[in-house]
Amino acid sequence: MSFDEMDVDTIWMNGEFVDWEDAQVHVLTHGLHYGSGVFEGVRCYETEEGPAIFRWEEHLERLYNSCKPYDLDIEYEPEELTEATLELIDRQDLASCYIRPIVYYGYDSLGVSPGDCPTDVTIAAWPWGAYLGEEALENGVEVMVSSWRKHASSQIPTNAKTTGLYVNSMLAGEEARRNGYVEAIVLNKEGNVAEGPGENLFLVRDGEIHTPGLSESILDGITRDTVITLAEEMGYTVHDDATISRGELNTADELFFTGSAAEVTPIRQVDNVEIGDGGRGPVTEEIQSRFFDLVNRRTDDHDDWFTYV
Ligand SMILES: Cc1ncc(COP(=O)(O)O)c(C=O)c1O
């Protein structure tokens, strides 16, 4: 859905709430030219206690950590960004939403070295439904293994959520969609499975759960961590440091994506090969249902994962 069709009117920019249409940057902004920004994508769920941001503290921690390799220096304390976000949601009366904090080198000069460019900080929030579609949550998505590889973590820090990294995600995702698939799976430089363009990947085999380890050029996903925690609590053995070869995708019993945007989305086909029975598998369904019960606060555990507006 286009922003123009949404009932949103405010953005927090460098310490101030500004009208949506006034949240502009100069065309010579450093981050626009060189991808020198870092960001987060966070969901806030509708609950009986009002809107609740899921794992805000962890997202904030990752945002500050993502700044480190690039020397981006956020002049605001985490508490100030939290306050701003809560007020932003409140001001716009959002029952549930997606939150997008972004930190980037702003306008001053355009050498590749950011020099005296300021570190600009912006937070937006808007309503956002299921990332890969409602139907995908139930029936799963068809994906292709992209011909593009992920950057190696020796080329760019893949554990930082850097704006510039996402041209790789865009190439992979658009290649998949041009070929009639919903999403891509991206291999790492070694040719093993890394993740989706905006999702981590899980594989189920013989009742055990596997997900590529952090050294496989993946983002250290917060939903990944959530699913590992929940699955272990549910009694599953989780191998969270796996190396998964391309061929193992085809022979998996089940595959699913995780992400703040994608939540828990089953994968029903890879390169036109059916995974398991070609629909949402039983382990995926169990984990997905546990996940949605949790984030919608139909259960009262892990309350420390929620920041209520
Ligand atoms: C490349 C990539 N991998 C994985 C994820 C999942 O991370 P998280 O669960 O923290 O949203 C995302 C989404 O942010 C992503 O962009």
Short mmCIF file of C-alpha atoms and ligand atoms in Angstrom, two decimals:
data_model
loop_
_atom_site.label_atom_id
_atom_site.label_comp_id
_atom_site.label_asym_id
_atom_site.label_seq_id
_atom_site.Cartn_x
_atom_site.Cartn_y
_atom_site.Cartn_z
CA MET A 1 0.00 0.00 0.00
CA SER A 2 1.28 3.46 -0.85
CA PHE A 3 1.99 5.93 1.96
CA ASP A 4 -0.48 8.29 0.24
CA GLU A 5 -3.28 5.85 1.02
CA MET A 6 -2.38 5.63 4.72
CA ASP A 7 -3.69 7.61 7.63
CA VAL A 8 -0.30 8.78 8.90
CA ASP A 9 0.85 12.35 9.38
CA THR A 10 3.94 12.61 11.59
CA ILE A 11 7.62 11.65 11.49
CA TRP A 12 10.24 12.17 14.17
CA MET A 13 13.32 13.81 12.64
CA ASN A 14 16.43 14.84 14.55
CA GLY A 15 14.63 15.53 17.79
CA GLU A 16 11.39 16.99 16.44
CA PHE A 17 8.02 15.78 15.30
CA VAL A 18 7.44 17.09 11.79
CA ASP A 19 4.56 16.79 9.34
CA TRP A 20 4.85 13.73 7.13
CA GLU A 21 5.27 15.81 3.94
CA ASP A 22 7.95 17.99 5.55
CA ALA A 23 10.22 15.04 6.43
CA GLN A 24 12.60 15.79 3.53
CA VAL A 25 16.34 15.43 2.94
CA HIS A 26 18.68 17.30 0.59
CA VAL A 27 19.55 15.47 -2.67
CA LEU A 28 23.23 15.72 -1.72
CA THR A 29 22.73 13.74 1.48
CA HIS A 30 25.73 11.42 1.98
CA GLY A 31 23.56 8.41 2.84
CA LEU A 32 21.61 8.74 -0.40
CA HIS A 33 24.78 8.55 -2.52
CA TYR A 34 26.77 5.92 -0.65
CA GLY A 35 24.28 3.85 1.34
CA SER A 36 25.92 5.08 4.53
CA GLY A 37 23.02 4.53 6.86
CA VAL A 38 21.77 1.88 9.24
CA PHE A 39 18.19 1.11 10.12
CA GLU A 40 15.76 -1.12 11.94
CA GLY A 41 12.42 -2.66 11.13
CA VAL A 42 10.27 -3.33 14.17
CA ARG A 43 6.70 -4.45 14.62
CA CYS A 44 4.24 -3.09 17.12
CA TYR A 45 1.28 -5.41 17.68
CA GLU A 46 -2.29 -4.72 18.69
CA THR A 47 -2.99 -6.27 22.08
CA GLU A 48 -5.67 -5.97 24.74
CA GLU A 49 -3.28 -3.73 26.66
CA GLY A 50 -2.92 -1.42 23.65
CA PRO A 51 -0.12 -1.30 21.06
CA ALA A 52 2.95 -3.30 22.15
CA ILE A 53 6.34 -3.01 20.45
CA PHE A 54 7.96 -6.41 20.10
CA ARG A 55 11.59 -6.66 21.28
CA TRP A 56 12.19 -2.93 21.00
CA GLU A 57 15.22 -3.05 23.31
CA GLU A 58 16.96 -5.64 21.11
CA HIS A 59 16.22 -3.65 17.96
CA LEU A 60 17.57 -0.51 19.57
CA GLU A 61 20.70 -2.34 20.67
CA ARG A 62 21.23 -3.64 17.13
CA LEU A 63 20.72 -0.12 15.75
CA TYR A 64 23.47 1.31 17.96
CA ASN A 65 25.71 -1.67 17.17
CA SER A 66 25.13 -1.26 13.43
CA CYS A 67 26.48 2.30 13.74
CA LYS A 68 29.84 1.14 15.09
CA PRO A 69 31.68 0.02 11.92
CA TYR A 70 30.61 3.23 10.19
CA ASP A 71 31.44 5.62 13.03
CA LEU A 72 27.88 6.91 13.01
CA ASP A 73 27.38 8.69 16.29
CA ILE A 74 23.78 8.92 17.47
CA GLU A 75 23.51 12.02 19.61
CA TYR A 76 20.39 10.70 21.36
CA GLU A 77 20.26 8.29 24.25
CA PRO A 78 18.33 5.05 23.66
CA GLU A 79 15.70 6.28 26.14
CA GLU A 80 15.11 9.38 24.01
CA LEU A 81 14.52 7.24 20.90
CA THR A 82 12.13 5.07 22.90
CA GLU A 83 10.19 8.11 24.11
CA ALA A 84 10.04 9.52 20.60
CA THR A 85 8.77 6.23 19.18
CA LEU A 86 6.09 5.77 21.81
CA GLU A 87 4.87 9.29 21.25
CA LEU A 88 4.96 8.86 17.47
CA ILE A 89 2.66 5.83 17.70
CA ASP A 90 0.41 7.58 20.17
CA ARG A 91 0.18 10.80 18.16
CA GLN A 92 -0.86 8.87 15.05
CA ASP A 93 -3.27 6.67 16.97
CA LEU A 94 -1.82 3.50 15.50
CA ALA A 95 -3.27 0.29 16.94
CA SER A 96 -0.48 -1.71 15.32
CA CYS A 97 2.35 -0.64 13.03
CA TYR A 98 5.79 -1.16 11.58
CA ILE A 99 8.49 1.13 12.96
CA ARG A 100 11.45 2.27 10.87
CA PRO A 101 14.26 4.07 12.71
CA ILE A 102 17.07 5.15 10.37
CA VAL A 103 20.44 6.75 11.10
CA TYR A 104 22.52 8.11 8.22
CA TYR A 105 25.22 10.54 7.23
CA GLY A 106 23.44 13.71 6.22
CA TYR A 107 24.23 16.83 4.22
CA ASP A 108 27.58 18.62 4.33
CA SER A 109 29.99 17.42 1.63
CA LEU A 110 30.14 14.52 -0.80
CA GLY A 111 33.52 12.87 -0.52
CA VAL A 112 33.18 9.18 0.20
CA SER A 113 34.68 10.06 3.56
CA PRO A 114 31.72 11.44 5.52
CA GLY A 115 33.94 14.21 6.94
CA ASP A 116 31.69 16.65 8.79
CA CYS A 117 28.40 15.19 7.58
CA PRO A 118 25.98 15.10 10.49
CA THR A 119 24.52 11.86 11.80
CA ASP A 120 20.81 12.29 11.14
CA VAL A 121 18.25 10.20 12.98
CA THR A 122 14.68 9.68 11.88
CA ILE A 123 11.84 7.44 13.06
CA ALA A 124 8.69 6.68 11.09
CA ALA A 125 5.78 4.38 11.89
CA TRP A 126 2.97 3.22 9.66
CA PRO A 127 0.45 0.35 9.42
CA TRP A 128 1.86 -2.68 7.59
CA GLY A 129 0.13 -6.02 7.04
CA ALA A 130 1.75 -9.39 6.29
CA TYR A 131 4.99 -8.73 4.37
CA LEU A 132 4.64 -11.60 1.91
CA GLY A 133 0.82 -11.55 1.97
CA GLU A 134 -1.80 -13.01 4.35
CA GLU A 135 -2.18 -16.06 2.14
CA ALA A 136 1.56 -16.75 2.41
CA LEU A 137 1.32 -17.15 6.19
CA GLU A 138 -1.10 -20.03 5.70
CA ASN A 139 -0.02 -21.66 2.48
CA GLY A 140 3.63 -20.72 2.21
CA VAL A 141 5.60 -19.07 -0.56
CA GLU A 142 7.35 -20.29 -3.68
CA VAL A 143 10.97 -19.19 -3.76
CA MET A 144 13.98 -19.48 -6.03
CA VAL A 145 17.63 -19.70 -5.14
CA SER A 146 19.00 -16.42 -6.40
CA SER A 147 21.88 -16.24 -8.85
CA TRP A 148 23.19 -13.37 -6.69
CA ARG A 149 25.35 -14.24 -3.67
CA LYS A 150 25.36 -12.47 -0.31
CA HIS A 151 28.32 -10.26 0.53
CA ALA A 152 30.85 -12.12 2.62
CA SER A 153 31.20 -10.73 6.12
CA SER A 154 34.83 -10.00 5.22
CA GLN A 155 33.57 -7.61 2.53
CA ILE A 156 30.99 -5.72 4.53
CA PRO A 157 29.72 -6.33 8.06
CA THR A 158 26.64 -8.47 7.41
CA ASN A 159 25.64 -8.29 11.08
CA ALA A 160 25.04 -4.54 10.72
CA LYS A 161 21.72 -3.55 9.18
CA THR A 162 23.19 -1.12 6.68
CA THR A 163 21.09 0.60 4.03
CA GLY A 164 23.67 -0.02 1.28
CA LEU A 165 23.49 -3.79 1.84
CA TYR A 166 19.92 -3.86 0.66
CA VAL A 167 20.70 -3.36 -3.03
CA ASN A 168 21.87 -6.99 -2.86
CA SER A 169 18.52 -7.93 -1.30
CA MET A 170 16.70 -5.95 -3.95
CA LEU A 171 18.57 -7.67 -6.79
CA ALA A 172 17.82 -11.12 -5.37
CA GLY A 173 14.17 -10.40 -4.57
CA GLU A 174 13.42 -8.74 -7.89
CA GLU A 175 15.13 -11.51 -9.81
CA ALA A 176 12.82 -13.96 -8.04
CA ARG A 177 9.70 -11.91 -8.71
CA ARG A 178 10.60 -11.43 -12.40
CA ASN A 179 10.73 -15.19 -12.60
CA GLY A 180 7.31 -15.63 -11.00
CA TYR A 181 8.43 -16.45 -7.44
CA VAL A 182 7.43 -14.59 -4.29
CA GLU A 183 10.86 -14.38 -2.70
CA ALA A 184 14.50 -15.48 -3.02
CA ILE A 185 16.91 -17.55 -0.98
CA VAL A 186 20.43 -16.16 -1.16
CA LEU A 187 23.56 -18.30 -0.88
CA ASN A 188 26.72 -17.01 0.71
CA LYS A 189 30.11 -16.73 -0.97
CA GLU A 190 30.88 -20.37 -0.13
CA GLY A 191 27.66 -21.45 -1.86
CA ASN A 192 25.87 -22.44 1.34
CA VAL A 193 22.46 -21.16 2.35
CA ALA A 194 22.57 -17.75 4.01
CA GLU A 195 19.10 -16.24 4.27
CA GLY A 196 16.33 -14.46 2.39
CA PRO A 197 16.66 -10.86 1.15
CA GLY A 198 14.95 -9.66 4.34
CA GLU A 199 14.46 -12.88 6.29
CA ASN A 200 16.37 -15.59 8.12
CA LEU A 201 15.78 -19.18 7.09
CA PHE A 202 14.93 -22.29 9.09
CA LEU A 203 14.94 -25.93 7.97
CA VAL A 204 13.18 -28.85 9.66
CA ARG A 205 14.54 -32.36 9.21
CA ASP A 206 13.56 -35.47 11.17
CA GLY A 207 11.84 -33.33 13.80
CA GLU A 208 14.91 -31.17 14.49
CA ILE A 209 15.35 -27.55 13.51
CA HIS A 210 18.38 -26.07 11.77
CA THR A 211 19.28 -22.47 10.91
CA PRO A 212 22.49 -21.05 9.41
CA GLY A 213 24.99 -19.81 12.00
CA LEU A 214 26.10 -16.22 12.35
CA SER A 215 29.30 -16.88 10.39
CA GLU A 216 27.26 -17.77 7.27
CA SER A 217 26.89 -14.04 6.33
CA ILE A 218 23.46 -13.57 7.87
CA LEU A 219 21.84 -10.81 9.84
CA ASP A 220 21.52 -11.79 13.49
CA GLY A 221 17.74 -11.70 13.28
CA ILE A 222 15.67 -10.88 16.32
CA THR A 223 12.80 -13.05 15.08
CA ARG A 224 15.40 -15.79 14.51
CA ASP A 225 16.37 -15.50 18.16
CA THR A 226 12.71 -15.47 19.18
CA VAL A 227 11.96 -18.62 17.19
CA ILE A 228 15.04 -20.42 18.55
CA THR A 229 13.94 -19.56 22.10
CA LEU A 230 10.32 -20.58 21.56
CA ALA A 231 11.21 -23.80 19.71
CA GLU A 232 13.57 -24.86 22.50
CA GLU A 233 10.89 -24.10 25.08
CA MET A 234 8.56 -26.29 23.02
CA GLY A 235 11.04 -29.13 23.32
CA TYR A 236 12.65 -29.01 19.88
CA THR A 237 16.35 -29.50 19.33
CA VAL A 238 17.58 -26.40 17.48
CA HIS A 239 20.90 -26.33 15.64
CA ASP A 240 21.52 -22.58 15.40
CA ASP A 241 25.00 -22.84 13.98
CA ALA A 242 24.21 -24.93 10.92
CA THR A 243 25.87 -24.97 7.53
CA ILE A 244 23.14 -25.81 5.04
CA SER A 245 23.99 -26.81 1.49
CA ARG A 246 21.75 -25.88 -1.43
CA GLY A 247 20.70 -29.48 -1.98
CA GLU A 248 19.47 -29.80 1.60
CA LEU A 249 16.79 -27.24 0.79
CA ASN A 250 15.13 -29.65 -1.61
CA THR A 251 15.21 -32.60 0.77
CA ALA A 252 14.05 -30.70 3.85
CA ASP A 253 10.83 -31.78 5.53
CA GLU A 254 9.93 -28.13 6.06
CA LEU A 255 11.39 -24.69 5.45
CA PHE A 256 10.30 -21.33 6.76
CA PHE A 257 11.41 -17.70 6.81
CA THR A 258 11.51 -15.48 9.88
CA GLY A 259 11.76 -11.70 10.15
CA SER A 260 10.15 -8.70 11.78
CA ALA A 261 8.39 -8.00 8.50
CA ALA A 262 7.88 -11.61 7.32
CA GLU A 263 7.13 -12.94 10.86
CA VAL A 264 7.03 -16.74 10.41
CA THR A 265 6.30 -17.55 6.76
CA PRO A 266 6.34 -21.14 5.45
CA ILE A 267 8.19 -21.95 2.21
CA ARG A 268 6.31 -24.45 0.10
CA GLN A 269 8.54 -24.74 -2.97
CA VAL A 270 12.15 -24.02 -3.85
CA ASP A 271 12.96 -23.79 -7.55
CA ASN A 272 9.66 -25.56 -8.32
CA VAL A 273 10.55 -28.51 -6.08
CA GLU A 274 7.91 -29.14 -3.40
CA ILE A 275 9.16 -29.03 0.17
CA GLY A 276 7.65 -31.85 2.24
CA ASP A 277 3.98 -32.04 1.28
CA GLY A 278 4.17 -28.70 -0.51
CA GLY A 279 2.31 -26.65 2.08
CA ARG A 280 2.80 -25.40 5.62
CA GLY A 281 4.44 -28.21 7.57
CA PRO A 282 3.31 -29.26 11.07
CA VAL A 283 6.40 -27.96 12.91
CA THR A 284 6.19 -24.63 11.09
CA GLU A 285 2.51 -24.39 11.94
CA GLU A 286 3.12 -25.10 15.61
CA ILE A 287 5.91 -22.51 15.85
CA GLN A 288 3.95 -19.97 13.84
CA SER A 289 0.91 -20.36 16.03
CA ARG A 290 3.05 -20.03 19.19
CA PHE A 291 4.67 -16.90 17.69
CA PHE A 292 1.37 -15.19 16.87
CA ASP A 293 -0.14 -16.10 20.24
CA LEU A 294 2.89 -14.52 21.86
CA VAL A 295 3.07 -11.28 19.85
CA ASN A 296 -0.66 -10.67 20.10
CA ARG A 297 -0.38 -11.30 23.87
CA ARG A 298 -2.81 -14.22 23.91
CA THR A 299 -0.23 -15.72 26.27
CA ASP A 300 1.32 -13.78 29.12
CA ASP A 301 4.88 -15.15 29.00
CA HIS A 302 7.97 -13.22 27.87
CA ASP A 303 6.30 -9.95 28.85
CA ASP A 304 9.78 -8.42 29.09
CA TRP A 305 9.94 -8.64 25.28
CA PHE A 306 7.19 -6.02 24.98
CA THR A 307 7.22 -2.25 25.29
CA TYR A 308 3.68 -0.99 25.70
CA VAL A 309 2.66 2.35 24.21
C1 LIG B 1 18.83 -9.58 5.48
C2 LIG B 1 17.92 -9.84 6.63
N1 LIG B 1 18.02 -11.01 7.28
C3 LIG B 1 17.21 -11.29 8.32
C4 LIG B 1 16.26 -10.41 8.75
C5 LIG B 1 15.40 -10.75 9.93
O1 LIG B 1 15.78 -10.01 11.04
P1 LIG B 1 14.76 -9.59 12.17
O2 LIG B 1 14.09 -10.82 12.62
O3 LIG B 1 15.59 -8.97 13.21
O4 LIG B 1 13.79 -8.64 11.55
C6 LIG B 1 16.10 -9.18 8.10
C7 LIG B 1 15.12 -8.21 8.53
O5 LIG B 1 15.42 -7.28 9.22
C8 LIG B 1 16.97 -8.89 7.02
O6 LIG B 1 16.85 -7.74 6.38
#
